[in-house]
Amino acid sequence: MDFGLVLQTDPPASAVVGLMRRAERNGFSHGWTFDSAVLWQEPFVIYSRILEHTTQLIVGPMVTNPGTRTWEVTASSFATLNEMYGNRTVCGIGRGDSAMRVVGREPNTLARLGEAIDVIRDLAEGREAVVDGQALRLPWVRDGELPVWMGAYGPKALALAGRKADGFILQLADPFLAESAISAVRTAASDAGRDPASITICVAAPAYVSDDLAHAREQCRWFGGMVGNHAADLVKRYGEHSGVVPDALTDYIKQRQGYDYSHHGRTGNPSTDFVPDEVIDRFCLLGPAEAHIEKLKALRALGVDQFALYDMHDAKEATIDAYGADIIPALQD
């Protein structure tokens, strides 16, 4: 199992670079960041510095979207980094939550997302693609590689990931829900004539290594609110107890009263009071190292290839170090 570190690009950018360097020293293979231009600093600028100060770390957004940048600009940004540092990027992409909603736009449609996946990958790898009816190619790209991993929850999005994406990102670490989602992605891939095993499976969630479970929960409760945004979209689209979406993903949002994006992804987010302890325990990795190892082994048995650790709490360095010392070695035996 591979491991990734996920950060917000809060200033100073040097701190983000420092944590990514620490992650590489501790055995992490990927460095991910949020991508929301209003809430945080521009990630592609910071990726350049991360790549310059690491040797093997692969970087990318978790996740970008096809609405805040034109697709040729996104592809060119990745291709430029790859030319400079040797194909060490990955494009995580989704419909867009905070990046779109914080500026008053609706998330992108799945149809637009599916088209963007193909176009961004083709352009970044040097092939011709059609953008807004115009055939384009980046003539300077040589031997470019850009895997595109898609974030998804609902049945239509999971099917799209199986048909189009090189990897699937599930932003919660609940084995029951992961098993259902992974199965849906693999079935869609098989139905599309693809090898289901060729799709990289990534589970992303907060992790906090501590014997103080109550404190760990409070540090990670924000994550239930973030997932709740997507769950609310699914309830709006499919209805409650529809049988289309697992109730375990949507039942807990009944007490949800809106969401303040100025606190998005942050400890102490006042919009997450509705999230019960049970959901935090299911969706995150909390407790001593042994508890993390046990849950990660269960996820690995389901076919999870990478765990991407959201490190937005008061123990960033300690969590990276604990994973490097005890948890990553146990999952690479």
Short mmCIF file of C-alpha atoms in Angstrom, two decimals:
data_model
loop_
_atom_site.label_atom_id
_atom_site.label_comp_id
_atom_site.label_asym_id
_atom_site.label_seq_id
_atom_site.Cartn_x
_atom_site.Cartn_y
_atom_site.Cartn_z
CA MET A 1 0.00 0.00 0.00
CA ASP A 2 1.23 3.48 -0.91
CA PHE A 3 0.69 6.55 1.25
CA GLY A 4 -0.07 10.16 0.38
CA LEU A 5 -0.14 13.34 2.45
CA VAL A 6 -2.97 15.83 1.84
CA LEU A 7 -2.63 19.48 2.89
CA GLN A 8 -4.33 22.80 2.39
CA THR A 9 -2.11 25.44 0.80
CA ASP A 10 -2.33 27.88 3.71
CA PRO A 11 0.44 30.47 3.92
CA PRO A 12 3.28 30.33 4.37
CA ALA A 13 3.87 28.08 1.37
CA SER A 14 7.25 27.19 2.83
CA ALA A 15 5.47 25.29 5.61
CA VAL A 16 3.58 23.21 3.05
CA VAL A 17 6.85 22.42 1.28
CA GLY A 18 8.46 21.50 4.59
CA LEU A 19 5.69 19.07 5.52
CA MET A 20 5.88 17.44 2.09
CA ARG A 21 9.64 16.98 2.48
CA ARG A 22 9.01 15.45 5.89
CA ALA A 23 6.44 13.11 4.34
CA GLU A 24 8.88 11.90 1.70
CA ARG A 25 11.50 11.19 4.36
CA ASN A 26 8.89 9.11 6.19
CA GLY A 27 8.02 6.94 3.21
CA PHE A 28 5.06 8.76 1.66
CA SER A 29 4.91 8.44 -2.14
CA HIS A 30 2.40 11.22 -2.94
CA GLY A 31 1.88 14.82 -1.88
CA TRP A 32 -1.64 16.15 -2.46
CA THR A 33 -3.26 19.53 -1.80
CA PHE A 34 -6.70 21.06 -1.93
CA ASP A 35 -7.40 23.29 -4.94
CA SER A 36 -9.70 26.22 -4.24
CA ALA A 37 -8.31 29.52 -5.53
CA VAL A 38 -10.21 31.81 -3.15
CA LEU A 39 -9.75 29.84 0.07
CA TRP A 40 -6.08 28.89 -0.31
CA GLN A 41 -2.94 29.78 -2.22
CA GLU A 42 -2.42 28.61 -5.80
CA PRO A 43 -1.26 24.98 -5.62
CA PHE A 44 0.59 24.69 -8.94
CA VAL A 45 3.07 27.34 -7.86
CA ILE A 46 3.68 25.40 -4.66
CA TYR A 47 3.96 22.07 -6.50
CA SER A 48 6.97 23.46 -8.33
CA ARG A 49 8.72 24.13 -5.03
CA ILE A 50 7.73 20.75 -3.59
CA LEU A 51 9.12 18.96 -6.64
CA GLU A 52 12.31 21.01 -6.49
CA HIS A 53 12.90 20.04 -2.86
CA THR A 54 12.01 16.35 -3.11
CA THR A 55 13.38 13.56 -5.28
CA GLN A 56 10.58 11.05 -5.84
CA LEU A 57 7.36 12.51 -4.39
CA ILE A 58 4.46 12.64 -6.86
CA VAL A 59 2.25 15.73 -6.47
CA GLY A 60 -1.23 16.80 -7.50
CA PRO A 61 -4.57 18.25 -6.42
CA MET A 62 -7.17 16.41 -4.37
CA VAL A 63 -9.06 17.58 -6.23
CA THR A 64 -9.16 20.12 -9.05
CA ASN A 65 -12.23 20.53 -11.25
CA PRO A 66 -13.02 21.38 -14.90
CA GLY A 67 -14.60 24.75 -14.12
CA THR A 68 -12.05 27.03 -12.45
CA ARG A 69 -9.37 26.69 -15.12
CA THR A 70 -9.67 26.11 -18.84
CA TRP A 71 -8.69 22.56 -19.67
CA GLU A 72 -5.70 23.48 -21.83
CA VAL A 73 -4.32 25.60 -18.98
CA THR A 74 -4.69 22.70 -16.54
CA ALA A 75 -3.00 20.32 -18.96
CA SER A 76 -0.19 22.79 -19.70
CA SER A 77 0.46 23.32 -15.98
CA PHE A 78 0.87 19.59 -15.38
CA ALA A 79 2.92 19.11 -18.54
CA THR A 80 5.26 21.94 -17.57
CA LEU A 81 5.90 20.43 -14.14
CA ASN A 82 6.49 17.04 -15.74
CA GLU A 83 8.98 18.49 -18.21
CA MET A 84 10.84 20.20 -15.39
CA TYR A 85 10.82 17.36 -12.85
CA GLY A 86 10.23 14.14 -14.79
CA ASN A 87 6.58 12.99 -14.85
CA ARG A 88 5.97 13.35 -11.11
CA THR A 89 2.39 14.65 -11.19
CA VAL A 90 -1.09 13.17 -10.93
CA CYS A 91 -4.36 14.95 -11.65
CA GLY A 92 -7.01 14.36 -9.04
CA ILE A 93 -10.29 15.78 -10.35
CA GLY A 94 -13.95 16.00 -9.41
CA ARG A 95 -17.08 18.05 -10.02
CA GLY A 96 -15.87 20.84 -7.72
CA ASP A 97 -17.21 21.61 -4.25
CA SER A 98 -15.50 24.46 -2.42
CA ALA A 99 -13.76 25.88 -5.50
CA MET A 100 -17.05 26.35 -7.31
CA ARG A 101 -19.50 27.04 -4.50
CA VAL A 102 -17.38 29.63 -2.72
CA VAL A 103 -17.63 31.84 -5.83
CA GLY A 104 -21.36 31.22 -6.29
CA ARG A 105 -21.19 28.57 -9.03
CA GLU A 106 -22.71 25.12 -9.08
CA PRO A 107 -20.41 22.09 -9.34
CA ASN A 108 -19.73 20.87 -12.86
CA THR A 109 -21.93 18.25 -14.48
CA LEU A 110 -20.66 14.70 -14.79
CA ALA A 111 -20.82 15.02 -18.58
CA ARG A 112 -18.45 17.99 -18.47
CA LEU A 113 -16.19 16.21 -16.02
CA GLY A 114 -15.98 13.11 -18.21
CA GLU A 115 -15.05 15.17 -21.26
CA ALA A 116 -12.44 17.11 -19.28
CA ILE A 117 -10.74 13.94 -18.04
CA ASP A 118 -10.05 12.83 -21.61
CA VAL A 119 -8.99 16.26 -22.84
CA ILE A 120 -6.64 17.09 -19.96
CA ARG A 121 -4.95 13.70 -20.13
CA ASP A 122 -4.56 13.81 -23.93
CA LEU A 123 -3.14 17.34 -23.99
CA ALA A 124 -0.76 16.73 -21.09
CA GLU A 125 0.56 13.60 -22.78
CA GLY A 126 1.10 15.34 -26.11
CA ARG A 127 -1.94 14.17 -28.05
CA GLU A 128 -4.47 16.29 -29.89
CA ALA A 129 -7.79 17.04 -28.21
CA VAL A 130 -10.84 19.13 -29.03
CA VAL A 131 -11.62 22.03 -26.68
CA ASP A 132 -14.76 24.07 -27.36
CA GLY A 133 -14.81 22.79 -30.94
CA GLN A 134 -11.15 23.67 -31.57
CA ALA A 135 -8.54 20.96 -32.14
CA LEU A 136 -5.53 21.67 -29.92
CA ARG A 137 -2.18 20.10 -29.12
CA LEU A 138 0.70 21.17 -26.91
CA PRO A 139 3.54 20.86 -29.44
CA TRP A 140 6.33 21.03 -26.88
CA VAL A 141 5.23 17.99 -24.84
CA ARG A 142 7.61 15.03 -25.11
CA ASP A 143 6.99 11.71 -23.36
CA GLY A 144 4.43 13.24 -20.99
CA GLU A 145 2.51 11.08 -18.55
CA LEU A 146 -0.49 12.24 -16.55
CA PRO A 147 -2.65 9.74 -14.70
CA VAL A 148 -6.07 11.22 -13.92
CA TRP A 149 -7.78 10.05 -10.74
CA MET A 150 -11.43 10.94 -10.15
CA GLY A 151 -13.18 11.60 -6.85
CA ALA A 152 -16.70 10.13 -6.64
CA TYR A 153 -19.47 9.05 -4.27
CA GLY A 154 -22.77 8.63 -6.14
CA PRO A 155 -23.62 5.79 -8.55
CA LYS A 156 -23.35 7.84 -11.74
CA ALA A 157 -20.03 9.34 -10.68
CA LEU A 158 -18.66 5.93 -9.67
CA ALA A 159 -19.64 4.57 -13.07
CA LEU A 160 -17.90 7.48 -14.80
CA ALA A 161 -14.73 6.84 -12.79
CA GLY A 162 -14.80 3.22 -13.89
CA ARG A 163 -15.21 4.16 -17.55
CA LYS A 164 -12.76 7.04 -17.76
CA ALA A 165 -10.32 7.47 -14.88
CA ASP A 166 -6.90 5.98 -14.22
CA GLY A 167 -7.59 6.07 -10.51
CA PHE A 168 -10.55 6.38 -8.14
CA ILE A 169 -10.49 8.60 -5.03
CA LEU A 170 -12.95 7.83 -2.23
CA GLN A 171 -12.88 10.49 0.46
CA LEU A 172 -13.74 8.39 3.49
CA ALA A 173 -12.11 5.38 5.16
CA ASP A 174 -15.11 3.23 6.02
CA PRO A 175 -14.48 -0.35 4.80
CA PHE A 176 -18.19 -1.08 4.28
CA LEU A 177 -18.73 1.96 2.06
CA ALA A 178 -15.36 1.48 0.38
CA GLU A 179 -16.21 -2.07 -0.61
CA SER A 180 -19.46 -0.95 -2.25
CA ALA A 181 -17.83 1.96 -4.08
CA ILE A 182 -14.85 -0.04 -5.31
CA SER A 183 -17.16 -2.76 -6.60
CA ALA A 184 -19.21 -0.19 -8.53
CA VAL A 185 -16.10 1.33 -10.12
CA ARG A 186 -14.70 -2.04 -11.10
CA THR A 187 -18.00 -3.22 -12.55
CA ALA A 188 -18.25 -0.07 -14.67
CA ALA A 189 -14.68 -0.56 -15.87
CA SER A 190 -15.37 -4.14 -16.86
CA ASP A 191 -18.59 -3.17 -18.65
CA ALA A 192 -16.58 -0.57 -20.61
CA GLY A 193 -14.06 -3.18 -21.72
CA ARG A 194 -11.35 -1.99 -19.36
CA ASP A 195 -9.25 -4.05 -16.97
CA PRO A 196 -10.69 -3.24 -13.52
CA ALA A 197 -7.32 -4.00 -11.93
CA SER A 198 -5.73 -1.18 -13.94
CA ILE A 199 -7.60 1.46 -11.90
CA THR A 200 -5.67 2.68 -8.86
CA ILE A 201 -7.86 2.81 -5.76
CA CYS A 202 -7.17 5.63 -3.30
CA VAL A 203 -8.94 6.16 0.02
CA ALA A 204 -8.46 9.62 1.53
CA ALA A 205 -9.37 10.59 5.10
CA PRO A 206 -8.01 12.33 8.20
CA ALA A 207 -5.71 10.34 10.46
CA TYR A 208 -4.77 11.19 14.03
CA VAL A 209 -2.48 8.91 16.04
CA SER A 210 -3.30 9.25 19.74
CA ASP A 211 -4.70 7.40 22.72
CA ASP A 212 -6.92 10.43 23.43
CA LEU A 213 -9.85 9.47 21.21
CA ALA A 214 -12.07 12.37 22.29
CA HIS A 215 -9.45 14.93 21.28
CA ALA A 216 -8.72 13.13 18.01
CA ARG A 217 -12.43 13.19 17.13
CA GLU A 218 -12.69 16.92 17.72
CA GLN A 219 -9.64 17.54 15.56
CA CYS A 220 -11.17 15.56 12.69
CA ARG A 221 -14.90 16.35 13.02
CA TRP A 222 -14.61 18.84 10.11
CA PHE A 223 -14.28 15.87 7.76
CA GLY A 224 -17.82 14.71 8.44
CA GLY A 225 -19.02 18.13 7.36
CA MET A 226 -17.02 18.02 4.15
CA VAL A 227 -18.34 14.58 3.24
CA GLY A 228 -21.78 15.80 4.32
CA ASN A 229 -21.77 18.32 1.47
CA HIS A 230 -21.53 15.48 -1.03
CA ALA A 231 -24.02 13.37 0.90
CA ALA A 232 -26.52 16.26 0.80
CA ASP A 233 -26.12 16.46 -2.99
CA LEU A 234 -26.85 12.74 -3.25
CA VAL A 235 -29.97 12.99 -1.08
CA LYS A 236 -31.17 15.92 -3.18
CA ARG A 237 -30.66 13.94 -6.37
CA TYR A 238 -31.82 10.46 -5.34
CA GLY A 239 -33.93 11.05 -2.22
CA GLU A 240 -33.64 9.50 1.23
CA HIS A 241 -33.52 5.72 1.57
CA SER A 242 -33.63 5.37 -2.21
CA GLY A 243 -31.59 2.19 -2.23
CA VAL A 244 -29.33 3.82 -4.81
CA VAL A 245 -26.97 5.37 -2.26
CA PRO A 246 -26.03 3.53 0.97
CA ASP A 247 -27.93 4.94 3.95
CA ALA A 248 -24.71 4.83 5.96
CA LEU A 249 -23.40 7.67 3.79
CA THR A 250 -26.46 9.91 4.03
CA ASP A 251 -28.41 9.24 7.24
CA TYR A 252 -26.18 11.33 9.49
CA ILE A 253 -26.81 14.63 7.67
CA LYS A 254 -30.42 15.00 8.89
CA GLN A 255 -29.37 17.68 11.39
CA ARG A 256 -27.17 19.53 8.90
CA GLN A 257 -27.95 23.26 8.75
CA GLY A 258 -26.03 24.70 5.81
CA TYR A 259 -22.27 25.03 5.54
CA ASP A 260 -19.77 27.88 5.90
CA TYR A 261 -16.96 27.46 3.37
CA SER A 262 -14.74 29.97 5.16
CA HIS A 263 -14.02 27.14 7.64
CA HIS A 264 -13.85 24.39 5.01
CA GLY A 265 -11.54 21.55 6.02
CA ARG A 266 -10.55 23.17 9.30
CA THR A 267 -10.56 21.96 12.88
CA GLY A 268 -13.32 23.66 14.86
CA ASN A 269 -15.53 24.24 11.82
CA PRO A 270 -18.82 25.46 13.36
CA SER A 271 -20.78 23.91 10.50
CA THR A 272 -19.95 20.37 11.65
CA ASP A 273 -21.69 20.20 15.02
CA PHE A 274 -24.21 17.79 13.48
CA VAL A 275 -21.54 15.13 12.86
CA PRO A 276 -21.77 12.33 15.47
CA ASP A 277 -18.78 10.52 16.95
CA GLU A 278 -19.82 7.30 15.20
CA VAL A 279 -19.35 8.91 11.78
CA ILE A 280 -15.92 10.27 12.70
CA ASP A 281 -14.86 6.82 13.90
CA ARG A 282 -16.11 5.23 10.68
CA PHE A 283 -14.82 7.78 8.18
CA CYS A 284 -11.43 8.59 9.75
CA LEU A 285 -8.44 6.74 11.22
CA LEU A 286 -8.14 7.50 14.93
CA GLY A 287 -6.48 5.99 17.98
CA PRO A 288 -3.12 4.32 18.57
CA ALA A 289 -0.98 3.08 15.69
CA GLU A 290 -2.34 -0.45 16.05
CA ALA A 291 -5.88 0.76 15.28
CA HIS A 292 -4.67 2.51 12.13
CA ILE A 293 -2.82 -0.60 10.98
CA GLU A 294 -5.85 -2.81 11.53
CA LYS A 295 -8.17 -0.56 9.52
CA LEU A 296 -5.65 -0.03 6.74
CA LYS A 297 -5.13 -3.77 6.38
CA ALA A 298 -8.90 -4.18 6.02
CA LEU A 299 -8.92 -1.50 3.30
CA ARG A 300 -5.93 -3.09 1.57
CA ALA A 301 -7.79 -6.42 1.49
CA LEU A 302 -10.58 -4.65 -0.43
CA GLY A 303 -8.09 -3.55 -3.09
CA VAL A 304 -7.12 -0.09 -1.82
CA ASP A 305 -3.73 0.83 -3.32
CA GLN A 306 -3.14 4.12 -1.52
CA PHE A 307 -4.21 5.78 1.70
CA ALA A 308 -4.03 9.58 1.41
CA LEU A 309 -3.83 11.12 4.87
CA TYR A 310 -5.60 14.44 5.48
CA ASP A 311 -3.24 16.23 7.89
CA MET A 312 -5.39 19.21 8.95
CA HIS A 313 -5.20 19.23 12.75
CA ASP A 314 -2.91 20.14 15.63
CA ALA A 315 -0.47 17.23 15.23
CA LYS A 316 0.72 17.45 11.64
CA GLU A 317 4.39 16.62 12.19
CA ALA A 318 3.67 13.99 14.85
CA THR A 319 1.19 12.20 12.57
CA ILE A 320 3.63 12.12 9.64
CA ASP A 321 6.36 10.79 11.92
CA ALA A 322 4.11 8.16 13.52
CA TYR A 323 3.10 6.89 10.11
CA GLY A 324 6.72 6.76 9.01
CA ALA A 325 7.92 4.96 12.14
CA ASP A 326 5.13 2.45 12.78
CA ILE A 327 2.29 2.40 10.27
CA ILE A 328 3.79 2.58 6.78
CA PRO A 329 6.31 -0.21 7.49
CA ALA A 330 3.50 -2.45 8.76
CA LEU A 331 1.57 -2.02 5.50
CA GLN A 332 4.57 -2.66 3.26
CA ASP A 333 5.42 -6.12 4.58
#
